[in-house]
Short mmCIF file of C-alpha atoms in Angstrom, two decimals:
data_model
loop_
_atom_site.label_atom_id
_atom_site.label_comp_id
_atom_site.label_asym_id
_atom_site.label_seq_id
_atom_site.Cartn_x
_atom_site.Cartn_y
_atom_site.Cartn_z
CA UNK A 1 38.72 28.50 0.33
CA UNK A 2 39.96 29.86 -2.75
CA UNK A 3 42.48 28.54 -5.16
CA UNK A 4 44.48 30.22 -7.29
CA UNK A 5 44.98 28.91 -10.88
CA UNK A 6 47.72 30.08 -12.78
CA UNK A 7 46.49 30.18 -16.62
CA UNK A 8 49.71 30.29 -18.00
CA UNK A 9 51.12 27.67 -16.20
CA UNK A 10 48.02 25.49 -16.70
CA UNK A 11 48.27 26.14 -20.59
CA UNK A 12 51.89 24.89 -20.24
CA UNK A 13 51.33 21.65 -18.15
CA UNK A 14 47.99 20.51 -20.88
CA UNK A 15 50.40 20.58 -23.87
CA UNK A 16 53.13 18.62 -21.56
CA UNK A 17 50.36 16.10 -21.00
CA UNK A 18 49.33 15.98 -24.47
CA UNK A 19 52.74 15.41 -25.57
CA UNK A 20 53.35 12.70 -22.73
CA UNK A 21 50.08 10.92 -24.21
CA UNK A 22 51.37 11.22 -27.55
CA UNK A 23 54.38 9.17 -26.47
CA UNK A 24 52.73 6.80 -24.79
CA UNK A 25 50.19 5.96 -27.46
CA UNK A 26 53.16 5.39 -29.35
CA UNK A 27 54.91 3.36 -27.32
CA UNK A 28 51.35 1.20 -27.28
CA UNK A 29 51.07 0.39 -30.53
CA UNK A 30 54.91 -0.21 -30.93
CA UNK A 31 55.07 -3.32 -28.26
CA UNK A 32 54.92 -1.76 -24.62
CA UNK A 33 53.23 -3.35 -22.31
CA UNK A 34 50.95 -1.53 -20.56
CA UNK A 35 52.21 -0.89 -17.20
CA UNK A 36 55.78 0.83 -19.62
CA UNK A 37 52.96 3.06 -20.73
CA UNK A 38 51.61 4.30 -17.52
CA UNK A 39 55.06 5.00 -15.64
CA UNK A 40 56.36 6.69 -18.75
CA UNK A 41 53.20 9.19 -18.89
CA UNK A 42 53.31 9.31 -15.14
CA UNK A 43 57.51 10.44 -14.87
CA UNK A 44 56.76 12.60 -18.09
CA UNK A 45 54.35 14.42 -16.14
CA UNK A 46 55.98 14.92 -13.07
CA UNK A 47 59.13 16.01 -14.72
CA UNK A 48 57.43 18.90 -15.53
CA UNK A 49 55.98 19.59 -11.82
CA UNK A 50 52.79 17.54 -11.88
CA UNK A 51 52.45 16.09 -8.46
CA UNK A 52 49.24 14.50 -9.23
CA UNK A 53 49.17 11.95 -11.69
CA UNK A 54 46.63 9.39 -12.58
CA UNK A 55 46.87 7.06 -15.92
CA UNK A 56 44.17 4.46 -16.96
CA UNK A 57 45.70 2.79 -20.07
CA UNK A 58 43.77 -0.57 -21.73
CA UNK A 59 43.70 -1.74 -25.01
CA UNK A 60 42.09 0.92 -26.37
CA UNK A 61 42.75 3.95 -24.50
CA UNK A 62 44.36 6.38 -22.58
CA UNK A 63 43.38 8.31 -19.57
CA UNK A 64 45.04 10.76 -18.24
CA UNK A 65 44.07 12.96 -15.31
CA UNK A 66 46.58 15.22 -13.45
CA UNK A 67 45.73 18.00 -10.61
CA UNK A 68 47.55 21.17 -8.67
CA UNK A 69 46.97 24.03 -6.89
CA UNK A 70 48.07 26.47 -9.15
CA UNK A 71 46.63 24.45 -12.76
CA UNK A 72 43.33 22.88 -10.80
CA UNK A 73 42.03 19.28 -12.51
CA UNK A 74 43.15 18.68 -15.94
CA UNK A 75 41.70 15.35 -18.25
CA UNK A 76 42.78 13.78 -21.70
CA UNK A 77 41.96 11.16 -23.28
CA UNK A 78 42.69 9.47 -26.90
CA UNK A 79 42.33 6.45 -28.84
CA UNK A 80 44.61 3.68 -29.58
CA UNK A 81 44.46 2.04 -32.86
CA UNK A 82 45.71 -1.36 -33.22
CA UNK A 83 48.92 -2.74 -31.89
CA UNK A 84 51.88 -2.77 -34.78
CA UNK A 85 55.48 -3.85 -33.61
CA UNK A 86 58.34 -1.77 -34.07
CA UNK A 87 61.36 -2.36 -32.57
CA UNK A 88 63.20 0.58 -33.60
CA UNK A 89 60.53 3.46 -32.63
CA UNK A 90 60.38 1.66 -29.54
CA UNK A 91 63.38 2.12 -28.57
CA UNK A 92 63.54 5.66 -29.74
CA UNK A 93 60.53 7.17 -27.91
CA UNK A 94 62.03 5.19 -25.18
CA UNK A 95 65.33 7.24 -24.94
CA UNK A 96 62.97 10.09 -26.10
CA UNK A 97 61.14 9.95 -22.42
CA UNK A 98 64.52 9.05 -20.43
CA UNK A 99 65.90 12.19 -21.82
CA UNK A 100 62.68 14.11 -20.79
CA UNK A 101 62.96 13.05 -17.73
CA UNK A 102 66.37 13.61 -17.14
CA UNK A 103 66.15 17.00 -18.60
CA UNK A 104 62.59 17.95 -19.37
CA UNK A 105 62.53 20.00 -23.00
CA UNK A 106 60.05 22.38 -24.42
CA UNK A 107 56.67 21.07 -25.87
CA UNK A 108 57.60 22.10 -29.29
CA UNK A 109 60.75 20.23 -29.25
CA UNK A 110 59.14 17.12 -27.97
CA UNK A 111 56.59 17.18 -30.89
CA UNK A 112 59.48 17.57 -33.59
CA UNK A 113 61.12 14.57 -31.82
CA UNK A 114 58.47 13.02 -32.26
CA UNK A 115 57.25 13.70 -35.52
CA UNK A 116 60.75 12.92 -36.65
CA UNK A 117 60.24 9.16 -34.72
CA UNK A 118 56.84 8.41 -36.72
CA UNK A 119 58.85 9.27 -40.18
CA UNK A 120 62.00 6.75 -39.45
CA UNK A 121 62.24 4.44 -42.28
CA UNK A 122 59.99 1.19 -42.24
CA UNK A 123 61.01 -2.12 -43.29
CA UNK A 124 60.36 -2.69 -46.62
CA UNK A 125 58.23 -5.01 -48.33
CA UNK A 126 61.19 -7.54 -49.53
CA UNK A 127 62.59 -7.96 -46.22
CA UNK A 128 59.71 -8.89 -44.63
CA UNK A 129 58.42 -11.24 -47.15
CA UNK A 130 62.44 -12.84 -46.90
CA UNK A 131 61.98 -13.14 -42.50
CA UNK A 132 58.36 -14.15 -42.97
CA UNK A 133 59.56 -17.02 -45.19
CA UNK A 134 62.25 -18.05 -42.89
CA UNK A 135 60.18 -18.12 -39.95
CA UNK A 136 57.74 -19.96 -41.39
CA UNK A 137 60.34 -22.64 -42.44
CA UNK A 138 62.51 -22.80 -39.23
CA UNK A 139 59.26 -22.81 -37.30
CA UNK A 140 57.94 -25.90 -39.58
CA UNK A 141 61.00 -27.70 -38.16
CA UNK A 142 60.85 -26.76 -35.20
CA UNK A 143 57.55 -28.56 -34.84
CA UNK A 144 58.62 -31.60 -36.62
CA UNK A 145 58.62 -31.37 -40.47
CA UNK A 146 61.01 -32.30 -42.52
CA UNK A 147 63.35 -30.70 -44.68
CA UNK A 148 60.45 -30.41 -47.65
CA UNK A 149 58.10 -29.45 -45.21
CA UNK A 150 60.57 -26.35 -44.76
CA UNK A 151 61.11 -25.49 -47.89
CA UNK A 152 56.99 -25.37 -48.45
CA UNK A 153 56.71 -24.02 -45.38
CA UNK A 154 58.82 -20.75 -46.82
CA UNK A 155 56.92 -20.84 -50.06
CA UNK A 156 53.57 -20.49 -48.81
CA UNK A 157 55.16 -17.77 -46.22
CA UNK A 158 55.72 -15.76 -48.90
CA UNK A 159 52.18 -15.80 -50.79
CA UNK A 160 50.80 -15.37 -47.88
CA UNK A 161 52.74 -12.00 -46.98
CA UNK A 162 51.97 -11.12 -49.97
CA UNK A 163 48.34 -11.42 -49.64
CA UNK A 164 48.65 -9.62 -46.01
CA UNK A 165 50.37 -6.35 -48.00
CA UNK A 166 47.25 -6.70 -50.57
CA UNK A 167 44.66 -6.82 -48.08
CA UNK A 168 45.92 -4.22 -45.97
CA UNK A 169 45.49 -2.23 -48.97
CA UNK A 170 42.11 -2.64 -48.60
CA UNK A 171 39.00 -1.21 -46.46
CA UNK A 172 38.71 -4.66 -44.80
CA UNK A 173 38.46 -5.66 -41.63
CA UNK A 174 42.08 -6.27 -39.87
CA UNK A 175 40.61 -9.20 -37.84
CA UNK A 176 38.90 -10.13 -40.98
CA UNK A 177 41.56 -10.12 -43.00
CA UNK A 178 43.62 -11.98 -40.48
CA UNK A 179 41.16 -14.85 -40.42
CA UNK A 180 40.85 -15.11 -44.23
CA UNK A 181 44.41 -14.94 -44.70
CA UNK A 182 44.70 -17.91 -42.50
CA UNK A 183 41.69 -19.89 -44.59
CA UNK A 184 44.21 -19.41 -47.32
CA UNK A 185 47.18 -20.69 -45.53
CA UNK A 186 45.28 -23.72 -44.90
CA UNK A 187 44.49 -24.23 -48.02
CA UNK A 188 47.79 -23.20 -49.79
CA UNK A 189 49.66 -25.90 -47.24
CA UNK A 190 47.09 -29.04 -48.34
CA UNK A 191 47.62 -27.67 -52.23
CA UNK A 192 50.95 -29.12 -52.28
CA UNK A 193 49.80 -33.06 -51.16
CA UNK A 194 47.54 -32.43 -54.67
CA UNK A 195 50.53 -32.63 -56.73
CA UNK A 196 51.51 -36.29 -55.26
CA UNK A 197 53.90 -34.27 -53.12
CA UNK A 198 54.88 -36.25 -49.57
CA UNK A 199 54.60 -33.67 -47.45
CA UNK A 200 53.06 -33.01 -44.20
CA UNK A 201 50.17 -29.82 -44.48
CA UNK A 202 50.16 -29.48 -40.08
CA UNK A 203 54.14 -28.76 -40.04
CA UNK A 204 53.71 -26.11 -42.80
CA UNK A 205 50.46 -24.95 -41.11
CA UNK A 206 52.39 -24.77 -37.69
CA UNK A 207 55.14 -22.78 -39.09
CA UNK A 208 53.13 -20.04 -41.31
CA UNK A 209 50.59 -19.76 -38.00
CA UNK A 210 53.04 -18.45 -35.52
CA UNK A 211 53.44 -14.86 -37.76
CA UNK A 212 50.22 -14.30 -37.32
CA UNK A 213 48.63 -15.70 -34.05
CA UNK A 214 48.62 -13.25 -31.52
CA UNK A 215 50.06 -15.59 -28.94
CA UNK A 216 51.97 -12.50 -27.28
CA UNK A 217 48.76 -10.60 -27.11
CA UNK A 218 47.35 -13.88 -24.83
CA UNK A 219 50.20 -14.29 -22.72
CA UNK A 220 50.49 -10.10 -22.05
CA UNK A 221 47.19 -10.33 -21.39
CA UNK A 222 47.63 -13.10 -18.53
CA UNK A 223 50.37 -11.04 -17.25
CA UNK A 224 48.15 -7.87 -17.21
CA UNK A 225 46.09 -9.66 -15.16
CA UNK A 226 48.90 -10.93 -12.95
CA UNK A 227 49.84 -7.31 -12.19
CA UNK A 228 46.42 -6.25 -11.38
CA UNK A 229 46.00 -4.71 -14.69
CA UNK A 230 42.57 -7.02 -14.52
CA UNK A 231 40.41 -4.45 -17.36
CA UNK A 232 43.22 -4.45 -20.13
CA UNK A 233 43.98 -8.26 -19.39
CA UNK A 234 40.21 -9.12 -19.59
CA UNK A 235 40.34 -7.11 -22.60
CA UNK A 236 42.92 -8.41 -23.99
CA UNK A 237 42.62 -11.95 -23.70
CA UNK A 238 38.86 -12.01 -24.66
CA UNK A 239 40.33 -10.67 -28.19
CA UNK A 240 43.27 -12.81 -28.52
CA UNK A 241 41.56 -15.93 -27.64
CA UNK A 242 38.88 -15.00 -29.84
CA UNK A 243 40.88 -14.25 -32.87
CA UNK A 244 43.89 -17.07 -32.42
CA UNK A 245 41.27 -19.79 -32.02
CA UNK A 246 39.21 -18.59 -35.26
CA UNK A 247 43.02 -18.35 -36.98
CA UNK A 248 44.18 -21.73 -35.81
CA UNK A 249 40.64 -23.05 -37.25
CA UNK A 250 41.29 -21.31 -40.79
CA UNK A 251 44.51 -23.17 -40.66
CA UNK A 252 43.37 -26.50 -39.63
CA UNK A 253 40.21 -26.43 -41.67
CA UNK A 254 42.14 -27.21 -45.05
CA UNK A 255 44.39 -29.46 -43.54
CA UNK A 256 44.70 -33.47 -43.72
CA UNK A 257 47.40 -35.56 -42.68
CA UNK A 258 49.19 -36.49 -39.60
CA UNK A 259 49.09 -33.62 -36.67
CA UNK A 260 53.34 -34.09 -36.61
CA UNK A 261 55.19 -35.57 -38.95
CA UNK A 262 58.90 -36.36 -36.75
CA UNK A 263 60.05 -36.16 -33.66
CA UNK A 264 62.12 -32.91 -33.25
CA UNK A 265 65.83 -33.59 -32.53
CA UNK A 266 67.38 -30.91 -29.55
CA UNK A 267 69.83 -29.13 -32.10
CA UNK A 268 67.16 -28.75 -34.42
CA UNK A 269 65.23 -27.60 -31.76
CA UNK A 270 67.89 -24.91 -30.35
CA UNK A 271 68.71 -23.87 -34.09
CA UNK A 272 65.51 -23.36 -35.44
CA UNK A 273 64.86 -21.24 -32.06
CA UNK A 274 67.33 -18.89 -32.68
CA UNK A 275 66.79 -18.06 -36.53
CA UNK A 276 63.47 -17.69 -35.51
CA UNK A 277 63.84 -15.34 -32.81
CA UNK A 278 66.29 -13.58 -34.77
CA UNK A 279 63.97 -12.99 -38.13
CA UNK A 280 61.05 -12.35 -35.75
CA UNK A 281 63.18 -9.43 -34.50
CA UNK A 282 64.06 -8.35 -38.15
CA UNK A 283 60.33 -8.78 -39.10
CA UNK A 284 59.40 -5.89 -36.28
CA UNK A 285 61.97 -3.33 -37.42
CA UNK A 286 64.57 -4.70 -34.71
CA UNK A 287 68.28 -3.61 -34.96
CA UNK A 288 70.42 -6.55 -36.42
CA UNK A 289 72.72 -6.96 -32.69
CA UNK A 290 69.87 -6.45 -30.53
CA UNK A 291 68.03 -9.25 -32.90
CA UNK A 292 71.25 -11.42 -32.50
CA UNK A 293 71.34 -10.72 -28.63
CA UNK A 294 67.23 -11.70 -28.48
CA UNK A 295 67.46 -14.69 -30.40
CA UNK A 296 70.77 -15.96 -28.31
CA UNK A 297 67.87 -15.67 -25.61
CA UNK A 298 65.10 -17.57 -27.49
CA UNK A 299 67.32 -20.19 -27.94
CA UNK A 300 68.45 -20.00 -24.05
CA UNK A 301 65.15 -20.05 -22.81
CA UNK A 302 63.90 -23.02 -25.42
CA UNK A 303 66.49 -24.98 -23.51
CA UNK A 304 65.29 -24.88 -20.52
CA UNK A 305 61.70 -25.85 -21.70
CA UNK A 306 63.69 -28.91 -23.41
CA UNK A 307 65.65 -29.32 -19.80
CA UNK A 308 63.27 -30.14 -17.74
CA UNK A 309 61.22 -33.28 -19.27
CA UNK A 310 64.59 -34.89 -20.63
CA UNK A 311 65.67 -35.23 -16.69
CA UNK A 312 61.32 -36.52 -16.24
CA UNK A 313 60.43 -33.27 -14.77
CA UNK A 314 56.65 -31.51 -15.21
CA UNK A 315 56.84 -29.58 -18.78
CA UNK A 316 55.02 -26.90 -17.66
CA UNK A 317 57.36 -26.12 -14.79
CA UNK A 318 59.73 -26.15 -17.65
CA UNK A 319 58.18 -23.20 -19.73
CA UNK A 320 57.69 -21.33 -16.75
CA UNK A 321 61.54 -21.75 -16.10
CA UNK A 322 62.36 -20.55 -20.07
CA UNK A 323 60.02 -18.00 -18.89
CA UNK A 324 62.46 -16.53 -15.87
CA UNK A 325 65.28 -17.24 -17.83
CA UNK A 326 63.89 -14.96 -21.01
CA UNK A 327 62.45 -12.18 -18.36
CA UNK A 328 65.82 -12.07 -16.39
CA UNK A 329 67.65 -12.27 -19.59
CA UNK A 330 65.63 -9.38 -21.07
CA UNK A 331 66.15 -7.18 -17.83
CA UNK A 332 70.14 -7.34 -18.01
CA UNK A 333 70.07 -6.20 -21.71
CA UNK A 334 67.84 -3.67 -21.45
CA UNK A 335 70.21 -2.06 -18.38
CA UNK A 336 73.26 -3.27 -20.60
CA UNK A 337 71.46 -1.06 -23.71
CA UNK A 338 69.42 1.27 -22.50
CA UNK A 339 66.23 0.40 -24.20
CA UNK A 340 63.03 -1.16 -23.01
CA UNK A 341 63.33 -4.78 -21.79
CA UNK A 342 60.01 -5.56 -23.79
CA UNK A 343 62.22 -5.47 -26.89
CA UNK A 344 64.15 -8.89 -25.82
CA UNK A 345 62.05 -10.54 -23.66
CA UNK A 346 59.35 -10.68 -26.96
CA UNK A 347 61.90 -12.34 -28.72
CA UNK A 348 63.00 -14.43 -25.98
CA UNK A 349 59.47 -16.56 -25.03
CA UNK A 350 58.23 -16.41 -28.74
CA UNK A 351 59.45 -20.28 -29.20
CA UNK A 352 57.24 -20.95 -26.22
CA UNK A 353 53.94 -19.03 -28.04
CA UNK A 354 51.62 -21.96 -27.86
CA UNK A 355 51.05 -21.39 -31.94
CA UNK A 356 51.75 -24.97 -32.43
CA UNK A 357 49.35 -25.86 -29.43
CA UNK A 358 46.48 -23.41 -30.61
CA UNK A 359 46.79 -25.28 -34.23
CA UNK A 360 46.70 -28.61 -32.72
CA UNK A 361 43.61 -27.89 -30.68
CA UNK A 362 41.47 -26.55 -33.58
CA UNK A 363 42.92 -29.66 -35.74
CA UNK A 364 41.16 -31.47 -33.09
CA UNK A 365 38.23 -29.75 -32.89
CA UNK A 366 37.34 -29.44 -36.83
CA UNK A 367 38.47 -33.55 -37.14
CA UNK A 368 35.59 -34.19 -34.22
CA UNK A 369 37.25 -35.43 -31.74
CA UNK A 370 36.26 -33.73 -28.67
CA UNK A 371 38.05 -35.77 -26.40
CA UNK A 372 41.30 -34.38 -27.47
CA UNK A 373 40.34 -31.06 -28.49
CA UNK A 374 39.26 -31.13 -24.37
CA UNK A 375 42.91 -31.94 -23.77
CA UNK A 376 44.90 -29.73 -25.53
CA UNK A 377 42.70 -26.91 -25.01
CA UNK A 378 43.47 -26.98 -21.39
CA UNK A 379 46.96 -27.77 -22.24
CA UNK A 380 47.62 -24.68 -24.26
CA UNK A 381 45.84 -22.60 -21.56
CA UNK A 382 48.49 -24.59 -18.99
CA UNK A 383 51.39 -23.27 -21.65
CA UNK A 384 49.82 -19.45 -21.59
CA UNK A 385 49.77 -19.32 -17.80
CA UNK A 386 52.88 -21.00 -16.83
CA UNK A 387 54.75 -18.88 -19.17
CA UNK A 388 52.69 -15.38 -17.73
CA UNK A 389 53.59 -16.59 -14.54
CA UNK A 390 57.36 -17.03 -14.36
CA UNK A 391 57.45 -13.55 -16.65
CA UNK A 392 55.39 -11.82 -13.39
CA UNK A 393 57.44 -13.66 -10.69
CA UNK A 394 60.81 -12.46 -12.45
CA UNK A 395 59.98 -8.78 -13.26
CA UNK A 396 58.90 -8.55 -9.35
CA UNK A 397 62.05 -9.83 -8.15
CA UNK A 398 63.79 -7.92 -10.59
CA UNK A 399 61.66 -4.90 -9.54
CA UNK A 400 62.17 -5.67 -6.05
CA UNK A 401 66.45 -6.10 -6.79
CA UNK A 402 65.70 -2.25 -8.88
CA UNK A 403 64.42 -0.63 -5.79
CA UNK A 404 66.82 -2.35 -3.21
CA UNK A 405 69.74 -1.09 -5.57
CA UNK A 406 68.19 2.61 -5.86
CA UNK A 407 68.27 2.49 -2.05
CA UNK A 408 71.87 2.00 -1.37
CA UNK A 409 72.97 4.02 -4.58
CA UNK A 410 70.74 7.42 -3.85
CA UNK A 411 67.70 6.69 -1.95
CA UNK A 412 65.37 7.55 -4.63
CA UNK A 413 63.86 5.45 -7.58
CA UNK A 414 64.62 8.32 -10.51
CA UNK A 415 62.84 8.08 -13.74
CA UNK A 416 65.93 8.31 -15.38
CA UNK A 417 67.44 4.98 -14.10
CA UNK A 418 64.44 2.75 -15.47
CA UNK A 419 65.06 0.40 -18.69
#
């Protein structure tokens, strides 16, 4: 049996798939998850006729393989550097591969779209080292330090994002540089009690740590797993563990003091949640009213974490109910704005990014005392999966409500209508 391959036509359909993988390694290293990635190569492809379409995507790559009768067996692959939020080109190579779909454009017009999507304007160095500072602080309250621990809190934010810009400058290692940074942190926070200063060095530490951690990267990498995405999750988490436990330890190594220095209060709680989701979102490029919209679901889903062992419920049932609250949250706005939901639901759960925990287990750890280092090492994990969990059980029932809804409207789930 012979089959005819149409060279033209197979020319055509490899520069489709090259752009499709050019979007999708895009929309990688901007903050999509990884099953985003693989439906958006897979509908860019079969927009253009591919009925055969099989991604691989993990940390680090892309596969893509697509076949027909008339183009025979076509491969590409490519290399992902490391992951960089950014809000903004998210969002734009997101309506960049709804309109594909929905209309599917010439190669050489997709390239020039996207070209003009890698040269959008960047935040600039002044902002960030402004939302840095203010995360830094709110998050320092947030985990019980005072008003002074703040206000430090902010100050060493802001050497320390300044360091980050001069080491990126660098040859060095990222991971290297990540780890150092946070040696400095450490030590930057304790500088402050050598001026006779009453301060607490673990409430600055918590609040500069959670910039940096890659809490997100653990908890998508639980939820890879979740959705049988078991390489990239094993990937994943083996890397974030890795690198948040030797970050938490360069924090905690130049630390003394008490591990907390108040008890948080629930309005400082719910405040400090939302200006930290909202300068998180400003930190990764966000637009200002989706930031407001993702912190107003920060602070939401905080709440319910805060709910549930003020009426003597389990606390980890209440992260994994700020968990569905963020997801569900994040699901609506994303149909309401026609962007991915990734962009809110970030936002929304990074309150419950065990950063705090993380610190207070290596705390543990380089003060010796095993027995607690035992204990809040399992509790952090505890954090990490409840959280992963009620994100997976939400998307699926959302998913499930998606294709129920596609079934009464036209009996087909089009590209076009995903977030």
């Amino acid at each position: 049996m012979f089959i005819m391959i149409n060279e033209t036509a197979r020319i055509n359909i490899n520069h489709i798939l090259e752009r499709a993988i050019d979007i999708g390694q895009r929309m990688l290293v901007t903050g999509a998850e990884v099953s985003r990635v693989e439906r958006t190569i897979k509908f860019i492809c079969r927009a253009y006729g591919a009925r055969h379409v099989d991604v691989m995507v993990i940390t680090s790559s892309i596969i893509v393989t697509i076949r027909g009768a008339d183009i025979g067996v076509l491969t590409q692959m490519r290399r992902v550097p490391g992951q960089s939020f950014d809000f903004q080109r998210l969002k734009a190579l997101n309506q960049l591969s709804r309109e594909i779909c929905a209309a599917p454009i010439p190669s050489d017009e997709i390239k020039k779209r996207i070209h003009e999507i890698d040269t959008m304007d960047t935040i600039s160095l002044k902002a960030s080292i402004f939302y840095w500072a203010l995360i830094a602080a709110s998050f320092s309250a947030f985990f019980g330090g005072r008003t002074e621990d703040a206000v430090c809190a902010g100050i060493v934010g802001i050497l320390l994002r300044l360091l980050q810009y001069l080491l990126g400058q660098t040859q060095l290692n990222p991971y290297c540089a990540l780890v150092l940074l946070s040696f400095v942190g450490g030590m930057l926070a304790n500088s402050f009690m050598w001026f006779g200063m009453d301060i607490h060095p673990a409430a600055i530490n918590m609040g500069n740590i959670m910039p940096v951690i890659p809490g997100l990267a653990l908890m998508n990498s639980i939820r890879d797993m979740f959705s049988q995405e078991t390489i990239s999750g094993l990937l994943k988490s083996a890397e974030a563990i890795l690198l948040s436990l030797l970050i938490a330890a360069g924090f905690a190594f130049g630390a003394s003091g008490t591990i907390i220095a108040f008890e948080t209060l629930w309005w400082v709680y719910l405040l400090t949640a939302f200006v930290g989701g909202l300068c998180f979102h400003l930190l990764w490029h966000g637009h200002p009213k989706d930031a407001v919209m993702g912190a107003l679901v920060c602070m939401g889903a905080w709440g319910f974490t805060l709910l549930f062992p003020a009426f003597g419920w389990n606390e980890f049932a209440g992260y994994f109910a700020g968990a569905v609250f963020a997801t569900i949250s994040a699901e609506i706005l994303a149909r309401i704005y026609k962007c991915p939901a990734t962009i809110f639901l970030i936002i929304g759960v990074i309150a419950m990014v065990p950063g705090g925990a993380l610190y207070r287990t290596m705390f543990y750890a380089v003060s010796a005392d095993w027995g607690m280092f035992g204990r809040q090492g399992i509790k952090t994990l505890l954090y990490a999966v409840s959280i992963a969990a009620g994100i997976v059980i939400a998307t699926a029932i959302w998913e499930t409500y998606k294709a129920w809804l596609a079934k009464r409207t036209d009996g087909t789930a089009s590209c076009a209508a995903r977030n």
